[in-house]
PDB file of C-alpha atoms in Angstrom:
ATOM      1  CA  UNK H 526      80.492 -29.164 -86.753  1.00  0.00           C
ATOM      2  CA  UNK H 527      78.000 -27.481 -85.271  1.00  0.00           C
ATOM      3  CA  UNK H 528      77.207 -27.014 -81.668  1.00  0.00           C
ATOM      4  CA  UNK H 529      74.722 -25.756 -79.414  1.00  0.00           C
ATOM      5  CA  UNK H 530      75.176 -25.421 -75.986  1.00  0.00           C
ATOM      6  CA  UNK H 531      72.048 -24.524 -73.517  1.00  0.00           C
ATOM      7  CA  UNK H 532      73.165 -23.432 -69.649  1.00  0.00           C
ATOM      8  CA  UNK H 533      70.643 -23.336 -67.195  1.00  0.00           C
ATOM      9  CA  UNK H 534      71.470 -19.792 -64.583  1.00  0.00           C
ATOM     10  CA  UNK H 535      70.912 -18.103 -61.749  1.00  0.00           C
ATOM     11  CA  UNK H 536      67.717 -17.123 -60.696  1.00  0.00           C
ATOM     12  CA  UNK H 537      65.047 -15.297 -62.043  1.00  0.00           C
ATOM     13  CA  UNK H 538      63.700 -12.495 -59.811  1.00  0.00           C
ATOM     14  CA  UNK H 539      59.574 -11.832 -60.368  1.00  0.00           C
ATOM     15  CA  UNK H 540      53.581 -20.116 -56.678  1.00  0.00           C
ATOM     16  CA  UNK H 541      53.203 -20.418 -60.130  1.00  0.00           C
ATOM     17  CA  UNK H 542      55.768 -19.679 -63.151  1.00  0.00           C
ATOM     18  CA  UNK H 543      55.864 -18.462 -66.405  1.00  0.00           C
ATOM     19  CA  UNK H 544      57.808 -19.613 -69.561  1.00  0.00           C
ATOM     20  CA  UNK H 545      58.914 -18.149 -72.883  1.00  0.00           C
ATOM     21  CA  UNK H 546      60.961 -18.658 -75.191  1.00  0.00           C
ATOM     22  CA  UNK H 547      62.806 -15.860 -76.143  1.00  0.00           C
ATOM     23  CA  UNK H 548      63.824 -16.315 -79.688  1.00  0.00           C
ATOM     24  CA  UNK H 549      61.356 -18.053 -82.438  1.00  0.00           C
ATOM     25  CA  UNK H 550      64.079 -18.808 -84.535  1.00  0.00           C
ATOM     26  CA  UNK H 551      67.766 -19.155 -82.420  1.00  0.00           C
ATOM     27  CA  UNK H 552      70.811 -17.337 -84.141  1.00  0.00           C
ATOM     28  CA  UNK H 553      72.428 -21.065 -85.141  1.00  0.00           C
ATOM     29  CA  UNK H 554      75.983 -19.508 -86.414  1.00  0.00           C
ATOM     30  CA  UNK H 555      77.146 -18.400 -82.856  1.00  0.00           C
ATOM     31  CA  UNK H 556      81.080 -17.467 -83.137  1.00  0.00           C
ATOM     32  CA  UNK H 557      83.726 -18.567 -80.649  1.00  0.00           C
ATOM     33  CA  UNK H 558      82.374 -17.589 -77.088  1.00  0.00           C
ATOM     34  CA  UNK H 559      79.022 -15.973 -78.153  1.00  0.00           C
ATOM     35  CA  UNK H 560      75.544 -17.079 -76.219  1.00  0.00           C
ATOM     36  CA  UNK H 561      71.889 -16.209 -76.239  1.00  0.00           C
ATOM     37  CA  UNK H 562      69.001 -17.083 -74.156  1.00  0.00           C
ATOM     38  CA  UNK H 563      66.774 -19.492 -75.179  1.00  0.00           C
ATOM     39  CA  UNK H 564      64.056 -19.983 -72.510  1.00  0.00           C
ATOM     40  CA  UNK H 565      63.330 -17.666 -69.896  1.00  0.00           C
ATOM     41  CA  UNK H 566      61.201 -19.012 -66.579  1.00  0.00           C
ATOM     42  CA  UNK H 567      59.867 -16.519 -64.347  1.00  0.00           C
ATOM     43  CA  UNK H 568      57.967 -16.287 -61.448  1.00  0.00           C
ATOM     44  CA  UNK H 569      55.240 -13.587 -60.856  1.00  0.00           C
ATOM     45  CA  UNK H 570      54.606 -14.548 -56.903  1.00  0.00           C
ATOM     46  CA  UNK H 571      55.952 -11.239 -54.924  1.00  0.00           C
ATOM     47  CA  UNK H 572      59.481 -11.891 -53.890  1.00  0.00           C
ATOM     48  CA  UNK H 573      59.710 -15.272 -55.062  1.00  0.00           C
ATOM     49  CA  UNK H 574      62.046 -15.990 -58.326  1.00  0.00           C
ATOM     50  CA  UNK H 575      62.135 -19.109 -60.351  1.00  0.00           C
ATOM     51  CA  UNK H 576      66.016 -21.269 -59.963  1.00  0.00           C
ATOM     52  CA  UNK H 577      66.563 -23.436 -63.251  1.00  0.00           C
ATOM     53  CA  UNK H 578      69.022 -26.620 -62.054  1.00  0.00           C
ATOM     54  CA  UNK H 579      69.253 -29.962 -64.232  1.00  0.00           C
ATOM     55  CA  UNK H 580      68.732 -30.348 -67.938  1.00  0.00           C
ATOM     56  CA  UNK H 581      68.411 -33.183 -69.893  1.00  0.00           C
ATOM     57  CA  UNK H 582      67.355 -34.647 -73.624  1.00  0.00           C
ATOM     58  CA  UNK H 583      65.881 -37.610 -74.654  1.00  0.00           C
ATOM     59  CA  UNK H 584      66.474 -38.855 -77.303  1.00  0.00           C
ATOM     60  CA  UNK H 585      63.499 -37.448 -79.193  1.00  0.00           C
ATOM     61  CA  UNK H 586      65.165 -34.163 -78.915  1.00  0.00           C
ATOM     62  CA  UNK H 587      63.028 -33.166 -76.248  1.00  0.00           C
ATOM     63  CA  UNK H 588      64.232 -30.994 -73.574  1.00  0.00           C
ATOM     64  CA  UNK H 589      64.082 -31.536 -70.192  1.00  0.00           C
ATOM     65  CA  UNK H 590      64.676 -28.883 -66.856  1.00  0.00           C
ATOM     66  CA  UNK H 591      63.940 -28.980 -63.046  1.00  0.00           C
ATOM     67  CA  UNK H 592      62.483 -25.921 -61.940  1.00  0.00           C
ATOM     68  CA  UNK H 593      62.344 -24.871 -58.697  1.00  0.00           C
ATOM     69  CA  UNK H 594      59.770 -22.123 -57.809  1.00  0.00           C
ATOM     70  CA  UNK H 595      59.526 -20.039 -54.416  1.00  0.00           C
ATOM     71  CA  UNK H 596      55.504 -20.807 -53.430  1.00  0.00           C
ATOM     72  CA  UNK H 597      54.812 -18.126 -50.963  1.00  0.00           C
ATOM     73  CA  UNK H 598      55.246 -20.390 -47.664  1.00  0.00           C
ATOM     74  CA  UNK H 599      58.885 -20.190 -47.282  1.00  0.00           C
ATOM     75  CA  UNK H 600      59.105 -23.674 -49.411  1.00  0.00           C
ATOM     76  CA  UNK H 601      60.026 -24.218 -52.680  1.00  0.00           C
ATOM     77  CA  UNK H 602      57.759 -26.049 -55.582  1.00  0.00           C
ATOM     78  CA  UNK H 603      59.430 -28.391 -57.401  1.00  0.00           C
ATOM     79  CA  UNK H 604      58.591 -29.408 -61.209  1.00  0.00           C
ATOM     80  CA  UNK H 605      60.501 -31.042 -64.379  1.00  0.00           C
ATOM     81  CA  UNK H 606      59.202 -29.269 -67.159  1.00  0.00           C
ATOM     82  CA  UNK H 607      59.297 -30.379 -70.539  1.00  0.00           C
ATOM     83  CA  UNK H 608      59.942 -28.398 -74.136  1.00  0.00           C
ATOM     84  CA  UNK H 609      59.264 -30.146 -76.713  1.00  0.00           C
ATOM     85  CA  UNK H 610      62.024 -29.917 -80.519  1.00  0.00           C
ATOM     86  CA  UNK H 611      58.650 -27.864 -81.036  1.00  0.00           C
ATOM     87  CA  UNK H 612      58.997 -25.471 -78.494  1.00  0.00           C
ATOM     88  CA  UNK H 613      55.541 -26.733 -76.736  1.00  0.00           C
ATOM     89  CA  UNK H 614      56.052 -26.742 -72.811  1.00  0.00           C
ATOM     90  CA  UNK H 615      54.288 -28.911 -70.366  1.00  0.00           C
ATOM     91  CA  UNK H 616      55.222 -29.959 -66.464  1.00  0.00           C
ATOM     92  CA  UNK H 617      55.946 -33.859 -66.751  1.00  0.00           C
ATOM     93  CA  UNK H 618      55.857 -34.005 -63.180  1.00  0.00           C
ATOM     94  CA  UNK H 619      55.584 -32.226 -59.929  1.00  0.00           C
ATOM     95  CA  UNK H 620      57.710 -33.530 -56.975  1.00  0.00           C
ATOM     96  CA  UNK H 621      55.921 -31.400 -54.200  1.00  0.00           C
ATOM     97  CA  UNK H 622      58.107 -28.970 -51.483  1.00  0.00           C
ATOM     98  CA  UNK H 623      61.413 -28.783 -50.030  1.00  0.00           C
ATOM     99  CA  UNK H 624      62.803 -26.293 -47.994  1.00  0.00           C
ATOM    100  CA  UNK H 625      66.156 -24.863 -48.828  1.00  0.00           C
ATOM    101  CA  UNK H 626      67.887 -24.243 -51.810  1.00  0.00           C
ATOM    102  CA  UNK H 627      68.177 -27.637 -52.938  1.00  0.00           C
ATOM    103  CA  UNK H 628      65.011 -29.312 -54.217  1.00  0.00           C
ATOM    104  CA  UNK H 629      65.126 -31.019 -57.487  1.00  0.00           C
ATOM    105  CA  UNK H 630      68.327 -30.744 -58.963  1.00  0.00           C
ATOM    106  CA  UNK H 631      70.169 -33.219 -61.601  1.00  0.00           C
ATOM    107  CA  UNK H 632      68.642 -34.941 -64.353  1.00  0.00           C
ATOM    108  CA  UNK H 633      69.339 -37.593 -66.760  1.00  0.00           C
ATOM    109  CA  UNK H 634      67.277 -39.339 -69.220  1.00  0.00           C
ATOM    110  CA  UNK H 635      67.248 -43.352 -70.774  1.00  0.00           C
ATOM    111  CA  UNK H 636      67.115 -44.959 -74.132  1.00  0.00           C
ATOM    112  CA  UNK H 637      63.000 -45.593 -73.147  1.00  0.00           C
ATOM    113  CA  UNK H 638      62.760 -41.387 -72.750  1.00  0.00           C
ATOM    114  CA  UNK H 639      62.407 -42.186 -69.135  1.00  0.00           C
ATOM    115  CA  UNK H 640      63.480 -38.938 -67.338  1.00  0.00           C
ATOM    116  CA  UNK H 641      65.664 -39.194 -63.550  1.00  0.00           C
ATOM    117  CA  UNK H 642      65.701 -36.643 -61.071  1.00  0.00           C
ATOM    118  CA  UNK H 643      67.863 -36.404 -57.813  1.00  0.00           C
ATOM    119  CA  UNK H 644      65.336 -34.686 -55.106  1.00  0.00           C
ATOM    120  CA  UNK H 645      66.434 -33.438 -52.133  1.00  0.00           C
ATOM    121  CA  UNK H 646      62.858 -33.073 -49.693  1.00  0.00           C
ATOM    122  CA  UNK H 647      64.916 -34.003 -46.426  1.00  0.00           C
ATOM    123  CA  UNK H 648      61.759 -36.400 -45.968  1.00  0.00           C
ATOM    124  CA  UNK H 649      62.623 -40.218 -46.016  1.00  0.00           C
ATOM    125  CA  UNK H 650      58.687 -40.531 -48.042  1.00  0.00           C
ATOM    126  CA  UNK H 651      60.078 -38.660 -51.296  1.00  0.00           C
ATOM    127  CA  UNK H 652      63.502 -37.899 -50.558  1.00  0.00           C
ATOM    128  CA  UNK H 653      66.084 -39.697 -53.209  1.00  0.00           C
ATOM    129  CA  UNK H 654      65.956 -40.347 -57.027  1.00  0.00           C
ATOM    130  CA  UNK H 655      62.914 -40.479 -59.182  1.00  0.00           C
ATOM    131  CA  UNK H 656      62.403 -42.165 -62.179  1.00  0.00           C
ATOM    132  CA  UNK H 657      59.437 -39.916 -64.347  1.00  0.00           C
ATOM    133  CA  UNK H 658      57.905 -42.062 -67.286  1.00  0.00           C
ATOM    134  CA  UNK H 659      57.003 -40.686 -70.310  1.00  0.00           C
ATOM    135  CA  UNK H 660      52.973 -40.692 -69.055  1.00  0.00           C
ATOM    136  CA  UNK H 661      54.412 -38.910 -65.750  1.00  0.00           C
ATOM    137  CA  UNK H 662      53.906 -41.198 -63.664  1.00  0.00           C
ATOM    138  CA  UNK H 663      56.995 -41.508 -60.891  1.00  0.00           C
ATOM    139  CA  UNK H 664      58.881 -44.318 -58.947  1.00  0.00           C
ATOM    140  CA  UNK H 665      60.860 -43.787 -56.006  1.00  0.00           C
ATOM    141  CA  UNK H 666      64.315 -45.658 -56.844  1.00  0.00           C
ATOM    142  CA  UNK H 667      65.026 -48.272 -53.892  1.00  0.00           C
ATOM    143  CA  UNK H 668      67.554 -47.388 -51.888  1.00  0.00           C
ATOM    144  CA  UNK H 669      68.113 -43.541 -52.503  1.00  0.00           C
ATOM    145  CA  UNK H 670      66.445 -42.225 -49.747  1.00  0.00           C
ATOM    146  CA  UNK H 671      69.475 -42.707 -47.872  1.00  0.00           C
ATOM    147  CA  UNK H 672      71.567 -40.656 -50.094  1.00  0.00           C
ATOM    148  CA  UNK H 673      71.957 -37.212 -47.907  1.00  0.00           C
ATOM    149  CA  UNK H 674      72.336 -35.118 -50.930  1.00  0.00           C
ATOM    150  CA  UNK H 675      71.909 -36.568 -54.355  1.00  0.00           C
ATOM    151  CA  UNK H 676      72.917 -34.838 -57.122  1.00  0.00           C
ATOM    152  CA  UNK H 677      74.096 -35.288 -60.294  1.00  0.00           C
ATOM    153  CA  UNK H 678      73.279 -38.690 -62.227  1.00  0.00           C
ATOM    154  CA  UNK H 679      74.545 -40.395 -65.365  1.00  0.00           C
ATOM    155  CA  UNK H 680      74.189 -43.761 -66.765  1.00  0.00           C
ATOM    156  CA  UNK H 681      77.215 -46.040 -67.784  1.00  0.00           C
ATOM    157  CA  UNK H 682      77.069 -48.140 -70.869  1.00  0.00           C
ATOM    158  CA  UNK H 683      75.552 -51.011 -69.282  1.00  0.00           C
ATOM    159  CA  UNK H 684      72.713 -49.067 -67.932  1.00  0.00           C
ATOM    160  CA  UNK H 685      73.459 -48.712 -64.767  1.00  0.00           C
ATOM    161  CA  UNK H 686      72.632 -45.845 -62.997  1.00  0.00           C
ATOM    162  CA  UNK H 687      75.214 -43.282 -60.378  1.00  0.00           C
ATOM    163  CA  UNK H 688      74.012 -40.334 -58.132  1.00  0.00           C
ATOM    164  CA  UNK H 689      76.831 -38.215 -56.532  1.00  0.00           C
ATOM    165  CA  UNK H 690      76.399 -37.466 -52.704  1.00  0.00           C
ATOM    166  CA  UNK H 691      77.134 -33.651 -52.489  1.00  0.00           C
ATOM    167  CA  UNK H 692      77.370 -34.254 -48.785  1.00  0.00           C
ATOM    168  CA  UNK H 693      78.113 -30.212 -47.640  1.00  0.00           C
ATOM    169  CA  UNK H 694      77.173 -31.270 -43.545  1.00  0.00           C
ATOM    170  CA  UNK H 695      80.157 -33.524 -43.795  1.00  0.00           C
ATOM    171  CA  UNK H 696      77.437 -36.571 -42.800  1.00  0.00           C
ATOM    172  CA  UNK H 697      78.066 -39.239 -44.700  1.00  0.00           C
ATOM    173  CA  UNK H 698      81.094 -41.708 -46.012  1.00  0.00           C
ATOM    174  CA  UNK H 699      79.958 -42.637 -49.573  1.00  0.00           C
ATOM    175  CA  UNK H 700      80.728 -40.102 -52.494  1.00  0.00           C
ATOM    176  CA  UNK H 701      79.179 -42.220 -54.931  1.00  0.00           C
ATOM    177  CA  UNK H 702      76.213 -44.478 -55.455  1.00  0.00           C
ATOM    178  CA  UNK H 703      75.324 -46.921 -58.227  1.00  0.00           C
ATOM    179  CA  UNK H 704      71.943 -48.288 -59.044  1.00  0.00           C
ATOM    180  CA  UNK H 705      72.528 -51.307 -60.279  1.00  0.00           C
ATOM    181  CA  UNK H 706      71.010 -52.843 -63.362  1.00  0.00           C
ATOM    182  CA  UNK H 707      70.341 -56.225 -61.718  1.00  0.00           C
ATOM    183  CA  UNK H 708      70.086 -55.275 -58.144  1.00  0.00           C
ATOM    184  CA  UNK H 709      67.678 -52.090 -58.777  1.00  0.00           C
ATOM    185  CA  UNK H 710      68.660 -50.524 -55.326  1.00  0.00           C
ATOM    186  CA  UNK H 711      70.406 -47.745 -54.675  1.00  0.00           C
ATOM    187  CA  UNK H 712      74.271 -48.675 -52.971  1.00  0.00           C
ATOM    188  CA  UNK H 713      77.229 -46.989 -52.009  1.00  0.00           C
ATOM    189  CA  UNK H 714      80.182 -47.843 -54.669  1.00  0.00           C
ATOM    190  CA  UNK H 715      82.774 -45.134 -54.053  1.00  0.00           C
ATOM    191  CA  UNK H 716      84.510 -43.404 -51.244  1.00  0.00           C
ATOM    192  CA  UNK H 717      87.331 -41.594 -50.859  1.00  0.00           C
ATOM    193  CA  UNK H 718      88.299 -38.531 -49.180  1.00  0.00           C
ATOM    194  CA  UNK H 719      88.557 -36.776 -52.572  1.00  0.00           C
ATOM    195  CA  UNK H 720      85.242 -37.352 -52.831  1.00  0.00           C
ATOM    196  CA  UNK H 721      83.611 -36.235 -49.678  1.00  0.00           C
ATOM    197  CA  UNK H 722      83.296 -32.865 -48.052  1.00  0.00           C
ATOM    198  CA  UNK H 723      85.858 -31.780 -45.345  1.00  0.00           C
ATOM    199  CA  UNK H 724      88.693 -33.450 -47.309  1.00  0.00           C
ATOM    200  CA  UNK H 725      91.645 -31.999 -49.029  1.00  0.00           C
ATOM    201  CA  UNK H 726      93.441 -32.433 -52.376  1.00  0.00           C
ATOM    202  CA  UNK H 727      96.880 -33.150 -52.772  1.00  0.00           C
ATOM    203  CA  UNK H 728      97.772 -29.635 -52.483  1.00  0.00           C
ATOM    204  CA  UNK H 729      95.835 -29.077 -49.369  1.00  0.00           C
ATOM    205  CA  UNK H 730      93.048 -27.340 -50.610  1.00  0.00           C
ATOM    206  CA  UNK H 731      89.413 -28.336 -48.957  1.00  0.00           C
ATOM    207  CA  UNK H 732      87.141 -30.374 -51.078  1.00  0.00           C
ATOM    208  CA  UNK H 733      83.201 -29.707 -51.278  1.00  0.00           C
ATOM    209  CA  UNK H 734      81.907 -33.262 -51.740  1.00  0.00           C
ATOM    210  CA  UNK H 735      81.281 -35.038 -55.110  1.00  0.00           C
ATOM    211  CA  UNK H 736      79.186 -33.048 -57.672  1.00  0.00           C
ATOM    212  CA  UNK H 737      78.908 -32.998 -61.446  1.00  0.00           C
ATOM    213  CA  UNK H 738      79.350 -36.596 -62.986  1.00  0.00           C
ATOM    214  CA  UNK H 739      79.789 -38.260 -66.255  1.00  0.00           C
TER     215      UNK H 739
END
């Protein structure tokens, strides 16, 4: 079988932001181990750099990343930028400034192409999980404004919808939330000090907080 595997790193040193793709036609018969860049984002603002966090496909085979670019005031710009199976790039949506180094971070997408990002602004008005239409237009998802840190999202099979709470201040109680298909609002569902930051595993070593979820 084969397999293609597209990691999203690091940032770019160069506002605005640039994107290319690297490689017209990608090398398809990778060996064991082997990688090449796809897509390279850069920003050309002085000092700023462009951070690549969440990706995500619909099932269209259209690609989906939240970009994060530095825009001069000390704030970053946050956008979910779409690549088409063509290789055509466009910003879906743009989910305005947050300071910090978090922003807009994980993505998911539904069976509709509807497109989910976890947004940290640190401002009750946007702060939480959006949910981006295919037309771009956005809905703030009830209830996730008072997740401190969302972060990663995924969908179970009945279509309901979890956000981890990477909470890193040690803040909160909850290290998971589910949005309910029926409810449509944003509650805490699991807790446990594995899952929160400032607790240990069973060997003793300190946990960060729940991240990466599937």
């Amino acid at each position: 079988m084969k397999r293609i595997v597209i990691f999203l790193w690091g940032l770019s040193l160069a506002g605005a932001f640039s994107f290319s793709p690297l490689l017209a036609e990608p090398h398809l018969k990778l060996g064991p181990g082997e990688a090449e860049v796809l897509y390279h984002f850069e920003n050309p603002a002085s000092g700023g750099y462009a951070s690549p966090e969440g990706i995500a496909f619909d099932h269209n085979g259209n690609l989906f990343v939240s970009l994060r670019t530095l825009d001069g005031s000390g704030a970053f710009a946050n956008r979910i930028i779409k690549i088409t199976s063509w290789g055509e790039m466009s910003v879906l949506a743009d989910l305005g400034s947050a300071y910090g180094l978090l922003g807009a971070v994980g993505l998911t997408t539904d069976p509709r192409g509807n497109v989910y990002v976890a947004f940290n602004s640190g401002n009750k008005a946007n702060h939480g999980v959006w949910k981006i239409y295919p037309d771009g237009e956005m809905e703030h998802l009830a209830g996730s404004e008072d997740i401190l840190i969302p972060n990663a999202l995924t969908f179970d099979r009945k279509g309901n919808l979890y956000a981890t709470d990477y909470d890193q201040f040690r803040m909160g109680t909850t290290g998971v939330w589910r949005y309910a298909k029926k409810d449509r609002v944003f509650k805490p569902w699991a807790s446990h000090p594995l899952l929160l930051s400032g607790g240990t595993d069973p060997d003793g070593n300190p946990m960060g907080g729940a991240n990466g979820i599937v």
